Coordinates of C-alpha atoms and ligand atoms in Angstrom, one line a residue:
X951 CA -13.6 74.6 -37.2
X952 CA -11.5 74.2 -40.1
X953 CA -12.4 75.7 -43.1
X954 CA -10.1 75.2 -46.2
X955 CA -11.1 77.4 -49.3
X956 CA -7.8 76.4 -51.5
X957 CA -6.1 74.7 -53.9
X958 CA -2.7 75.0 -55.6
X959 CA -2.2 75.2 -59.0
X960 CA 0.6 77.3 -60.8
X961 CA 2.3 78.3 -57.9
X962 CA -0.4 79.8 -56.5
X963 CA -3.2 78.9 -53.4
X964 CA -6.9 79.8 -55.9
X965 CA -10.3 79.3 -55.0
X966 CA -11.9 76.2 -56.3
X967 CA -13.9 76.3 -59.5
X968 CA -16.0 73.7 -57.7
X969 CA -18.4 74.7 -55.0
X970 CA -19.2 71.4 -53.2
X971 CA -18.0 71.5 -49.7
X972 CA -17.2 68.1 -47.9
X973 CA -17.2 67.5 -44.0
X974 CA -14.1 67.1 -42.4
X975 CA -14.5 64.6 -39.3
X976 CA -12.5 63.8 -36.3
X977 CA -12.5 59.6 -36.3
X978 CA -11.9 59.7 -32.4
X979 CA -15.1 61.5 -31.6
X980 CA -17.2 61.2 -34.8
X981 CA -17.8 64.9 -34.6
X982 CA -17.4 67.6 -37.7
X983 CA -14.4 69.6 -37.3
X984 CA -14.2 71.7 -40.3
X985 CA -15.4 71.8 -44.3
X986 CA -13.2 71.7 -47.3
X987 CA -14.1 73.1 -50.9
X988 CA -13.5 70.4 -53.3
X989 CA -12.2 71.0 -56.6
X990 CA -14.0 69.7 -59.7
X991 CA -13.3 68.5 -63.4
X992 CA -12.3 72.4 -64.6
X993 CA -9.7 72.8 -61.5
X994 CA -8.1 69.9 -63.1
X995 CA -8.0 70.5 -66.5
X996 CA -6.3 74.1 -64.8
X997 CA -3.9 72.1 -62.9
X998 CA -3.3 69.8 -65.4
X999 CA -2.4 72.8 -68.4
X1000 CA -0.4 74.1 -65.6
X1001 CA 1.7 71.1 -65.6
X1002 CA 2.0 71.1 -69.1
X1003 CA 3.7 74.3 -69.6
X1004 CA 5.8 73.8 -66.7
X1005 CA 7.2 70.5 -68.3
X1006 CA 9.4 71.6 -71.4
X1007 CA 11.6 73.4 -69.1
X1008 CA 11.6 71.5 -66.0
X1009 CA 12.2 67.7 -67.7
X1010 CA 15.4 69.9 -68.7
X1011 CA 17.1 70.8 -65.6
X1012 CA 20.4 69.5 -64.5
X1013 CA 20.1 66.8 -61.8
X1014 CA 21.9 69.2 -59.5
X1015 CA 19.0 71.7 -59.6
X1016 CA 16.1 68.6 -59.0
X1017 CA 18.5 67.5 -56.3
X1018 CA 18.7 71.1 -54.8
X1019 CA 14.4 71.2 -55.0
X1020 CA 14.4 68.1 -52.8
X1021 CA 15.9 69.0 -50.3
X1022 CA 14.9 71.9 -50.3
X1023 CA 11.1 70.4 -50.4
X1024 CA 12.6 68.1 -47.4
X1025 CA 13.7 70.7 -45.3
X1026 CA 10.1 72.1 -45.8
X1027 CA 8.3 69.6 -45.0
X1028 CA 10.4 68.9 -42.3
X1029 CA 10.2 71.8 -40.6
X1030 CA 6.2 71.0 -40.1
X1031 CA 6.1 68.0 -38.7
X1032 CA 4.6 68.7 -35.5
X1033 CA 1.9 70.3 -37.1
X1034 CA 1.4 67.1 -39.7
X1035 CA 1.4 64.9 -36.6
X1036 CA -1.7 66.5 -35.2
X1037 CA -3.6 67.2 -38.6
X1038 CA -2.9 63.3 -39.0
X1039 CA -4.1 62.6 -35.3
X1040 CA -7.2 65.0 -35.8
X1041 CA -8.5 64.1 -38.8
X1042 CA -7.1 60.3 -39.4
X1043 CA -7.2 59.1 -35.7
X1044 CA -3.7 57.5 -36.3
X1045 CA -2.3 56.7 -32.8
X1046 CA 0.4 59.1 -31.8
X1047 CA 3.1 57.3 -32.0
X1048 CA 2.2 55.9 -35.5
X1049 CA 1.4 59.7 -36.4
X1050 CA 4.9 61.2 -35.3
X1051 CA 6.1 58.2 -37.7
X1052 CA 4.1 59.4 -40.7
X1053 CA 5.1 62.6 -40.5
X1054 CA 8.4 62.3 -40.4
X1055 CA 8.4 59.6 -43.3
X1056 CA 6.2 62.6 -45.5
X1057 CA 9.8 64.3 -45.0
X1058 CA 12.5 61.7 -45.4
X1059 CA 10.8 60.5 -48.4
X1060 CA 12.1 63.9 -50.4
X1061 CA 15.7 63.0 -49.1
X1062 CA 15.4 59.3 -49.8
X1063 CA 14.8 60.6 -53.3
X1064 CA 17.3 63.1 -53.7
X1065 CA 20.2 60.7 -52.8
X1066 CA 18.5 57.9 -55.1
X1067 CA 18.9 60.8 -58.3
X1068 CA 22.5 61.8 -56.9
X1069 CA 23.8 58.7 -57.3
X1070 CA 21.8 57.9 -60.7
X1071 CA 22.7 58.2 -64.7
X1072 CA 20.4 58.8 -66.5
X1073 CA 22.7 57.5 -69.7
X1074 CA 24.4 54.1 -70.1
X1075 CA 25.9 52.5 -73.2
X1076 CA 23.9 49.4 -74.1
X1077 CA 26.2 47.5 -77.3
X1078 CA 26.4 50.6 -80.3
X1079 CA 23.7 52.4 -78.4
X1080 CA 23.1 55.3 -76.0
X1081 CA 20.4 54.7 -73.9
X1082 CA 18.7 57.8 -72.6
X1083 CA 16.2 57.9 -69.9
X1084 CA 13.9 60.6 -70.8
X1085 CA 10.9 62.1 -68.3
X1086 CA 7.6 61.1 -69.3
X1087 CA 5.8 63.7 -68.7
X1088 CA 3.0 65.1 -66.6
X1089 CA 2.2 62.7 -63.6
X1090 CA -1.5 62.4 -62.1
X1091 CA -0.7 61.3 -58.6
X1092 CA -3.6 59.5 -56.6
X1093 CA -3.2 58.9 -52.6
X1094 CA -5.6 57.5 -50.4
X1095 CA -6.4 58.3 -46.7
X1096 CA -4.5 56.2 -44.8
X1097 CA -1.7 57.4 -45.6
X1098 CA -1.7 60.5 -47.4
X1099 CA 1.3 62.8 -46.8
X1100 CA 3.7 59.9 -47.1
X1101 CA 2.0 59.1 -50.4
X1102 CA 1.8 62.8 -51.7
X1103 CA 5.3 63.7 -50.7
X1104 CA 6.6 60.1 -51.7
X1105 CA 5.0 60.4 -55.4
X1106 CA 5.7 63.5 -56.2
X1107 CA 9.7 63.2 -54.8
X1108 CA 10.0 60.5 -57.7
X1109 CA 8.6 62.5 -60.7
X1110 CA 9.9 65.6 -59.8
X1111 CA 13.5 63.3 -59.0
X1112 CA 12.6 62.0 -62.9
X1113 CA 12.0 65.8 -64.6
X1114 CA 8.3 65.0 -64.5
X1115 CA 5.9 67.7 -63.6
X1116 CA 2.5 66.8 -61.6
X1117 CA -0.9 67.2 -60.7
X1118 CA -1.9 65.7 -57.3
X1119 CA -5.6 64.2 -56.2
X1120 CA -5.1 63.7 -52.5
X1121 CA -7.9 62.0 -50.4
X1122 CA -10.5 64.5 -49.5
X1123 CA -10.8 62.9 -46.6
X1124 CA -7.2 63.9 -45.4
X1125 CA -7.3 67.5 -46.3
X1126 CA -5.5 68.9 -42.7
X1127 CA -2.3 66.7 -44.1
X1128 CA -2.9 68.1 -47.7
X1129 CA -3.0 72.0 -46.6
X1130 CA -0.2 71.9 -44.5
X1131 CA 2.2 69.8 -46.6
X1132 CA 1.0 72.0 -49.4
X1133 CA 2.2 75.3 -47.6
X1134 CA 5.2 73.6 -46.6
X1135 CA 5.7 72.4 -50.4
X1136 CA 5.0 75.9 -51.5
X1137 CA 7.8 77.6 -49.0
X1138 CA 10.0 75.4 -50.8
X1139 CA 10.0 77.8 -54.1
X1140 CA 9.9 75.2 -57.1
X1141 CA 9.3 76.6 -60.8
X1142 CA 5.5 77.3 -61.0
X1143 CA 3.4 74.3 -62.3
X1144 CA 5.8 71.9 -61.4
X1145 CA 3.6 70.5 -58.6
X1146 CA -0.4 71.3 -58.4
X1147 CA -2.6 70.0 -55.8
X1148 CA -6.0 70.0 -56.1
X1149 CA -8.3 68.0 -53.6
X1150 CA -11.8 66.7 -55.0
X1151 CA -13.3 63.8 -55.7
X1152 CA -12.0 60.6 -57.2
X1153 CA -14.7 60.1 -59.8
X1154 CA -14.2 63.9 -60.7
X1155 CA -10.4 65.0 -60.4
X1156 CA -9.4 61.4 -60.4
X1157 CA -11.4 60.8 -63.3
X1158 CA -9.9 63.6 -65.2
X1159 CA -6.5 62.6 -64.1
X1160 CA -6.8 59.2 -65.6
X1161 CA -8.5 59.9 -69.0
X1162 CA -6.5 62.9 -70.0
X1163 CA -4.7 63.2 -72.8
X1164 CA -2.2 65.4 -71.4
X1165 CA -1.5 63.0 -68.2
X1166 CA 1.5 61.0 -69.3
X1167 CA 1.7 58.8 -66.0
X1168 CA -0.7 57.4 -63.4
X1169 CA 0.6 57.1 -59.9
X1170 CA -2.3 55.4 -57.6
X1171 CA -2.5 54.1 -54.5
X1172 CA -5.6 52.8 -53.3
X1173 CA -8.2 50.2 -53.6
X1174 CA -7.9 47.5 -56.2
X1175 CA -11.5 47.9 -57.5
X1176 CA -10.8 51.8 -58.1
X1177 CA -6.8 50.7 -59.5
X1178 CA -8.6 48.2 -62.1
X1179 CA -11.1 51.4 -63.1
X1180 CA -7.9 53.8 -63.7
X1181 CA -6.0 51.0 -65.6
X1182 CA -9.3 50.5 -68.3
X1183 CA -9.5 54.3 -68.0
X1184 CA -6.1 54.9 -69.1
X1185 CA -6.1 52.2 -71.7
X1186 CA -7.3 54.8 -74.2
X1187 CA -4.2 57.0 -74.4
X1188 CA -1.7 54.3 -73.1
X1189 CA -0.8 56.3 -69.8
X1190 CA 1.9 54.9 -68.3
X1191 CA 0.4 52.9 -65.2
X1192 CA 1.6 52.5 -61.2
X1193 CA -0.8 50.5 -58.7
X1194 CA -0.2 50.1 -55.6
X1195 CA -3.1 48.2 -54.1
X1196 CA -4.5 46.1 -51.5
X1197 CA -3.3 42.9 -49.7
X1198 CA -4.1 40.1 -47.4
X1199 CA -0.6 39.3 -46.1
X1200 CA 0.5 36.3 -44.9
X1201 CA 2.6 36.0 -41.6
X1202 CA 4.1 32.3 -41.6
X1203 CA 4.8 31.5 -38.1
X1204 CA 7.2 28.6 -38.6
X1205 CA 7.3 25.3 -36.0
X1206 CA 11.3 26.7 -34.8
X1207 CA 9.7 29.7 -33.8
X1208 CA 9.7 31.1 -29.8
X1209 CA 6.1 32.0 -29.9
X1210 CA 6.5 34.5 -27.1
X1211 CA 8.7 36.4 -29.4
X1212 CA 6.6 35.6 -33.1
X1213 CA 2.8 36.3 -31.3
X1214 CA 3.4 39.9 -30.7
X1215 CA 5.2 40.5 -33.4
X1216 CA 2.7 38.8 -35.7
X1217 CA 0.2 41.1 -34.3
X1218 CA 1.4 44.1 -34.2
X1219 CA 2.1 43.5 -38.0
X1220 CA -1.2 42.6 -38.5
X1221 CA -2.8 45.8 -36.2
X1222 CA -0.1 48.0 -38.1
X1223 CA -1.5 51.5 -38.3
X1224 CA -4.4 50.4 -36.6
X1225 CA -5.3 47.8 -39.5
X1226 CA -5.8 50.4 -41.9
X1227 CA -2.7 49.1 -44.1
X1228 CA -2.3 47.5 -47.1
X1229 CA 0.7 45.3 -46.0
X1230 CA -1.4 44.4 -42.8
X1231 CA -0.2 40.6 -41.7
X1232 CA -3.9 39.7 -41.6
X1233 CA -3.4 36.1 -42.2
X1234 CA -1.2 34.1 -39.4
X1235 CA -0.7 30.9 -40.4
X1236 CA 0.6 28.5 -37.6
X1237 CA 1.2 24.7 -37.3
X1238 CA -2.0 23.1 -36.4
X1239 CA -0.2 21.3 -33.0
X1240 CA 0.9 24.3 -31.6
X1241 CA -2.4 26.5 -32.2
X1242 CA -3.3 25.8 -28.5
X1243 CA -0.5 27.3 -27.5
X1244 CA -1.0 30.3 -30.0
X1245 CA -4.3 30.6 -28.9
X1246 CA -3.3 30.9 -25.3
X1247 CA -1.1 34.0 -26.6
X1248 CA -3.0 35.7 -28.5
X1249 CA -5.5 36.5 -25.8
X1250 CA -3.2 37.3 -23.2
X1251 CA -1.5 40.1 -25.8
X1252 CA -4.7 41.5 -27.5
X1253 CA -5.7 42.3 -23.7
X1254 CA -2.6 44.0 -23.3
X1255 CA -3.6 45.8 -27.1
X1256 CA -5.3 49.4 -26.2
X1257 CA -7.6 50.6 -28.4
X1258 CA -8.8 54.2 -28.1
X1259 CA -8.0 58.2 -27.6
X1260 CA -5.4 58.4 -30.4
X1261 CA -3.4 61.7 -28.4
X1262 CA -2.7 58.4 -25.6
X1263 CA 0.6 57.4 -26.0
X1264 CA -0.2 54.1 -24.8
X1265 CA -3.0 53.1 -27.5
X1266 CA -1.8 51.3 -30.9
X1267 CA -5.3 51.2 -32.6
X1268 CA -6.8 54.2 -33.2
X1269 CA -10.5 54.7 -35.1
X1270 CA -11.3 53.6 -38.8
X1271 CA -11.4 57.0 -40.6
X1272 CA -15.1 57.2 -41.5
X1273 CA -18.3 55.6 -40.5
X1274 CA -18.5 54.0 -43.8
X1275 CA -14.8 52.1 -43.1
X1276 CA -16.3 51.7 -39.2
X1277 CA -19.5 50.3 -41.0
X1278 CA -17.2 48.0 -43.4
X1279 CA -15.2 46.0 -40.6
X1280 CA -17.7 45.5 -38.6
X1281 CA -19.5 43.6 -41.4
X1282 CA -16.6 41.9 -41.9
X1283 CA -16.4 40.5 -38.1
X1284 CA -20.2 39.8 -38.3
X1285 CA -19.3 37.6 -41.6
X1286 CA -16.6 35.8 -39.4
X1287 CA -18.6 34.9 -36.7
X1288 CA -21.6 33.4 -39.5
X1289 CA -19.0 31.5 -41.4
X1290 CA -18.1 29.8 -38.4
X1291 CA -14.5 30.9 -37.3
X1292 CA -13.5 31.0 -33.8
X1293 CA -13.8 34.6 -32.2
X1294 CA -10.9 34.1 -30.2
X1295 CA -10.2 38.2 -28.9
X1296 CA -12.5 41.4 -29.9
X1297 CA -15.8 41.3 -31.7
X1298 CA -18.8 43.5 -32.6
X1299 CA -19.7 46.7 -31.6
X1300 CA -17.4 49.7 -29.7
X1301 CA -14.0 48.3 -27.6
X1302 CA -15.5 48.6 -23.3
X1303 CA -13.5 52.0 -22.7
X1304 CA -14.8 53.4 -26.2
X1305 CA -18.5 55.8 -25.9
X1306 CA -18.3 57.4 -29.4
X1307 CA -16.0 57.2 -32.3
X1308 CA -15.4 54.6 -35.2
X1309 CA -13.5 52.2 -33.0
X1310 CA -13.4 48.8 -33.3
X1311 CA -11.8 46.0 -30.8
X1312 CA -8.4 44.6 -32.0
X1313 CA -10.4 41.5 -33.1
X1314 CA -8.8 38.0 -34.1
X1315 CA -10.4 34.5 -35.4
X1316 CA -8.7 31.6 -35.0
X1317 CA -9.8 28.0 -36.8
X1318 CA -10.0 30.2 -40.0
X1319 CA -9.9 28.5 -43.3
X1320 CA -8.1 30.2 -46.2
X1321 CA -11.4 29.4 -48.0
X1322 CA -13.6 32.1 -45.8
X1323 CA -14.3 35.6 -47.1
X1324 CA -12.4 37.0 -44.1
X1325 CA -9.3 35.4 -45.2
X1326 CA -10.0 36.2 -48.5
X1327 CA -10.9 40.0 -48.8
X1328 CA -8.9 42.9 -47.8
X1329 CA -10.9 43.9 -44.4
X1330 CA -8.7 46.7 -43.8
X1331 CA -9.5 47.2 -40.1
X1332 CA -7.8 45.5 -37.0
X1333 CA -9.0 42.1 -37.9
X1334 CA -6.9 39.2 -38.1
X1335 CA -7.0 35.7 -39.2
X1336 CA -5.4 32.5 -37.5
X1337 CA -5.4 29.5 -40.5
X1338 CA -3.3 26.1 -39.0
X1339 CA -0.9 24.2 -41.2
X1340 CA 0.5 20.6 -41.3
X1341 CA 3.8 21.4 -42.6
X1342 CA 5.9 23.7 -44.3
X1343 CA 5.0 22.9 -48.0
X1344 CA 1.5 23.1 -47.0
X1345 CA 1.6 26.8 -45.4
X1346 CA 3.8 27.8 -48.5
X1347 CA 0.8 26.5 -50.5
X1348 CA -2.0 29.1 -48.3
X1349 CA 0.2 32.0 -48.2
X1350 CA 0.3 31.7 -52.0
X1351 CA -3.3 31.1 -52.6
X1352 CA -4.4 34.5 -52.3
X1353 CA -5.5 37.1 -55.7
X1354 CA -2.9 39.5 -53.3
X1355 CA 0.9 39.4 -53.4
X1356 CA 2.3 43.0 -51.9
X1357 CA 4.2 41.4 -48.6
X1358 CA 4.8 38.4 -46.3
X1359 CA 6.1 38.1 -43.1
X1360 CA 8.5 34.6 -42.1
X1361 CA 9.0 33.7 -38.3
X1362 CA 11.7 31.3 -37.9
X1363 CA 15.2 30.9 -36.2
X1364 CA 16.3 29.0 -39.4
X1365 CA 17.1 32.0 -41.5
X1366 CA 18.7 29.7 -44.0
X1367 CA 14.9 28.0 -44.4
X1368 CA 13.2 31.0 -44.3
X1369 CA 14.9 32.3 -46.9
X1370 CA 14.3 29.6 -49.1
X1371 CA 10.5 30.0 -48.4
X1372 CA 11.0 33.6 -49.2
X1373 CA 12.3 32.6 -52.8
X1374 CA 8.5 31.1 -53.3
X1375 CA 6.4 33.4 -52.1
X1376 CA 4.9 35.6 -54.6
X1377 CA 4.7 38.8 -52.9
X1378 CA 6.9 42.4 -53.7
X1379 CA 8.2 42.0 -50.2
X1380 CA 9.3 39.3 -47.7
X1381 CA 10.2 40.8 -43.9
X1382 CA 12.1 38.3 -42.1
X1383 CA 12.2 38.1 -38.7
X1384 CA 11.6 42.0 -38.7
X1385 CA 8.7 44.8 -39.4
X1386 CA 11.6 46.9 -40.6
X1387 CA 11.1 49.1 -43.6
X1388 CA 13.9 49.7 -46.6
X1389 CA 13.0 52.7 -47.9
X1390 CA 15.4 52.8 -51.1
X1391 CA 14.0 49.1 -52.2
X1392 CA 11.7 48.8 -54.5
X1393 CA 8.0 48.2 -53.1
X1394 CA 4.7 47.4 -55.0
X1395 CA 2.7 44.1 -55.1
X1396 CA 2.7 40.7 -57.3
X1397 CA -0.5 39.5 -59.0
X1398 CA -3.7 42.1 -58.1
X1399 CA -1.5 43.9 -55.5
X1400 CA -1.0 45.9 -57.9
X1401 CA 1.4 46.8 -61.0
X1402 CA 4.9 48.6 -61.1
X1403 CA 7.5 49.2 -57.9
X1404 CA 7.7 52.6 -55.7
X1405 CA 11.1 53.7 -53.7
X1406 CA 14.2 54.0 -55.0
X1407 CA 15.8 53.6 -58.5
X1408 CA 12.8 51.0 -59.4
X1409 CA 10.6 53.7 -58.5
X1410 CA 12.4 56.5 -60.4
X1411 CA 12.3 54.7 -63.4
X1412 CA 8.8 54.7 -63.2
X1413 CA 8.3 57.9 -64.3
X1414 CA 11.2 57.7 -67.2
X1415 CA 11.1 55.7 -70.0
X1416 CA 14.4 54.8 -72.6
X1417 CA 15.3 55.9 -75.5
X1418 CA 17.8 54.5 -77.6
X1419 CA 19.9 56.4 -79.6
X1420 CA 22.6 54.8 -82.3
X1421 CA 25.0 56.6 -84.7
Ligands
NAP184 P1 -10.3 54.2 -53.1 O1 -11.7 54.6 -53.5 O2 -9.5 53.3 -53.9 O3 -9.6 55.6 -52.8 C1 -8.2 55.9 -53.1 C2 -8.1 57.2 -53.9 O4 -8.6 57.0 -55.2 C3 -8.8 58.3 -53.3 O5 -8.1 59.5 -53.5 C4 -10.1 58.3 -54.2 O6 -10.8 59.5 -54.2 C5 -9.5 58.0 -55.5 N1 -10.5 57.5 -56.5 C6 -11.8 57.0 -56.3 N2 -12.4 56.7 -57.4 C7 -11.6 57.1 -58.4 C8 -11.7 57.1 -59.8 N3 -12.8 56.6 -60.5 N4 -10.7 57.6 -60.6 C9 -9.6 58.1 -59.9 N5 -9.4 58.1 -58.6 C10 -10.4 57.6 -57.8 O7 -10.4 53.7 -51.6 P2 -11.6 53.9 -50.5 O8 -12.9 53.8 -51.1 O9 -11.3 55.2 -49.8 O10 -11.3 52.7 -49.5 C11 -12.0 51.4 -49.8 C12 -11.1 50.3 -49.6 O11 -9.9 50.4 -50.4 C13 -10.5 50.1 -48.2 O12 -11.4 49.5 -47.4 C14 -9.3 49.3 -48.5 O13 -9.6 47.9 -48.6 C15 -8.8 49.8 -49.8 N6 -7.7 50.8 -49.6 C16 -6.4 50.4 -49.8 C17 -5.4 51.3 -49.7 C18 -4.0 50.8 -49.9 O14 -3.1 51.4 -49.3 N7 -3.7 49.9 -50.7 C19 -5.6 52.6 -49.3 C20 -7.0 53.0 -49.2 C21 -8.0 52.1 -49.3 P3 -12.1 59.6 -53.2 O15 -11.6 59.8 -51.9 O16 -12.9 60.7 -53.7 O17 -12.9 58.3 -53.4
MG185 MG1 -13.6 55.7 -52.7

């Protein structure tokens, strides 16, 4: 059993002031595998003073030193990815190959940065003025579970890349990730109170975090009912604001399309890290006189689609992290099947192979309408939505009508067309053709996907703000 008695603040692993413990579960097997102290509101306020004295001098190194740090912190991090890829396996239930993927993204992340503030000034010459971009400050940084080293390690590499100091709230749900990414971190050797990491609960440290009048900057990624809470929360002292929220993306299948090729892919975007994803393809929008033929497709691949023992290098949906989440989805499928969509591969209950565990089956309705709370809500489990279209302007118009906009997926041959579409979809990112990932472009969502861009110079500059200066 794991036990895990620390947090990090100053430079240094201390014992909670808090005394609650939380359960630590394995997904796969639903069984307890270790406890974690949490932290509470006076670990934060500690972490966050930390942060505070650490700022002055930090926010005035040289970009050589920050650059050094990363990769330094890279390097780190690096160096423990095999044991991330089981803490995410154990504790998340993210299939293996997914896993090895996350881990080694919590790592390239901290080099993505450091080349993004090599090769940035942080002065330019606007008319008679000098424009400085100056650190903001201290940064409370917010990740959720599903994908918590990436978003630790990706957060923090753009405010320290900025001269920002910070005080982390990871998921206390993913505390295996947080401990060893933390040690790694530490090995590293930053300035003390540059970074602090202190795992409790949302509506205690997170709370703290986004009411403070010390925090400069909020950093969350996460649900959009809890983003909405931190933006009203921080209204008070102005904090500087990132969301990074949910999403109900579309995947337009277009009529040139060779299905055989577009099915799979449309699934496995949708069935992306086993649904648990905020740029999920969950809606696939098709033209109504092929959806025979897509039908056809579907359940010949989703029987090919193993869900199951995460360690199996042949599964590609693993468990939903809690029973709560397991609870959630199946809901959700329950909902489907009463407003009347077509269960067309999956369902209720555990997938045939599957005894314990929060499982569910790769599940997929077809004869959706965009109008049905399944194609509405962000179900954030392996559950995907087939909606037909007429034509082109049409299937524009569904992928549009959504409160999300964080990314969208085009199927076509005519890359000249599907560009074009791309121009009209509101969404922060359009994949063509590809589930590729461009780690140095600017990511975040349009409308309540959320507010503000991650990765790259977009992202740097979210932690800096200009000053002007004119003689
Ligand atoms: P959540 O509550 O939004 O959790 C995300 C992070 O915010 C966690 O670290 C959480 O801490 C923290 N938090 C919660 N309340 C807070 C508050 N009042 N102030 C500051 N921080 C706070 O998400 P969830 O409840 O775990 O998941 C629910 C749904 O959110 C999912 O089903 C999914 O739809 C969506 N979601 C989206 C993403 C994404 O990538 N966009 C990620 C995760 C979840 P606690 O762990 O203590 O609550
Ligand atoms: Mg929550």
């Amino acid at each position: 059993m794991h036990q895990i008695n620390e947090i990090y603040i100053n430079g240094q692993f201390v014992t909670p002031h808090g005394e609650e413990l939380f359960d630590l579960f394995n997904p796969a097997t639903a069984q307890p595998i270790g406890q974690i102290r949490l932290a509470d509101e006076q670990d934060a306020h500690a972490a966050i003073k930390a942060a505070k004295q650490a700022f002055p001098e930090f926010s005035r190194t040289p970009k050589a030193t920050r650059v050094a740090h990363l990769k330094r912190m890279h390097a780190a991090v690096a160096g423990v990815e095999a044991e991330l890829t089981q803490a995410i396996i154990e504790e998340y239930g993210a299939p293996v190959s997914r896993a090895v993927w996350m881990a080694k993204h919590a790592a390239s992340v901290l080099l993505d940065a450091a080349r993004v503030l090599q090769d940035y000034d942080f002065t330019r010459r606007i008319g008679i003025a000098e424009v400085i971009m100056q650190p903001l400050g201290v940064a409370g940084l917010i990740t959720p579970w599903n994908s918590n080293a990436g978003f630790i390690c990706g957060k923090l590499a753009a405010a320290l890349a900025a001269g920002c100091t910070a005080v982390i709230k990871p998921s206390e749900m993913s505390a295996l990730q947080t401990s060893v990414v933390t040690r790694a971190l530490h090995q590293a050797g930053l300035p003390a109170g540059v970074f602090n990491i202190v795992t409790g609960r949302g509506e205690t440290v997170g709370a703290v975090l986004s009411t403070h009048a010390d925090i400069a900057k909020v950093s969350f990624t996460g649900s959009t009912a809890v983003g909405k809470h931190i933006l009203r929360a921080g209204a008070e002292t102005l904090k500087r604001i990132t969301l990074e929220l949910g999403g109900k993306s579309p995947v337009l299948v277009l009529d040139d399309t060779d299905l055989k090729k577009a099915i799979p892919m449309a699934l496995q975007a949708g069935f992306m890290n086993s649904g648990q994803a905020c740029i999920a393809g969950t809606r696939i929008l098709v033209p109504a006189h092929r959806l025979a033929e897509v039908e056809r497709l579907i359940i010949k691949e989703v029987a090919n689609i193993r869900a199951g023992d995460p360690q199996d290098p042949n599964t590609s949906v693993g468990p939903m992290v809690s029973l709560k989440q397991w609870q959630r989805v199946q809901a959700y499928i329950q909902m489907g099947i009463e407003e009347g969509a077509h269960l067309l591969a999956g369902g209720p209950g555990l997938p045939d192979e599957c005894t314990a565990g929060w499982f569910i089956k790769p599940t997929v309705f077809s004869r959706v309408t965009n109008q049905m709370t399944i194609a509405r809500e962000e179900i954030f489990g392996p559950v995907l939505s087939v909606i037909t279209y007429k034509d082109e302007a049409e299937a524009l118009a569904i992928a549009n009508d959504t409160p999300y906009g964080l990314q969208a997926y085009i199927l076509s041959t005519d890359v000249k067309k599907a560009h074009t579409l791309a121009s009209q979809i509101d969404a922060g990112r359009v994949l063509i053709n590809t589930l590729a990932h461009e780690p140095l472009a600017p990511f975040g969502g349009f409308k309540q996907s959320g507010i503000g861009r991650e990765y790259g110079t977009f992202g740097l500059e979210a932690f800096l703000e200009p000053k002007s200066i004119l003689s």
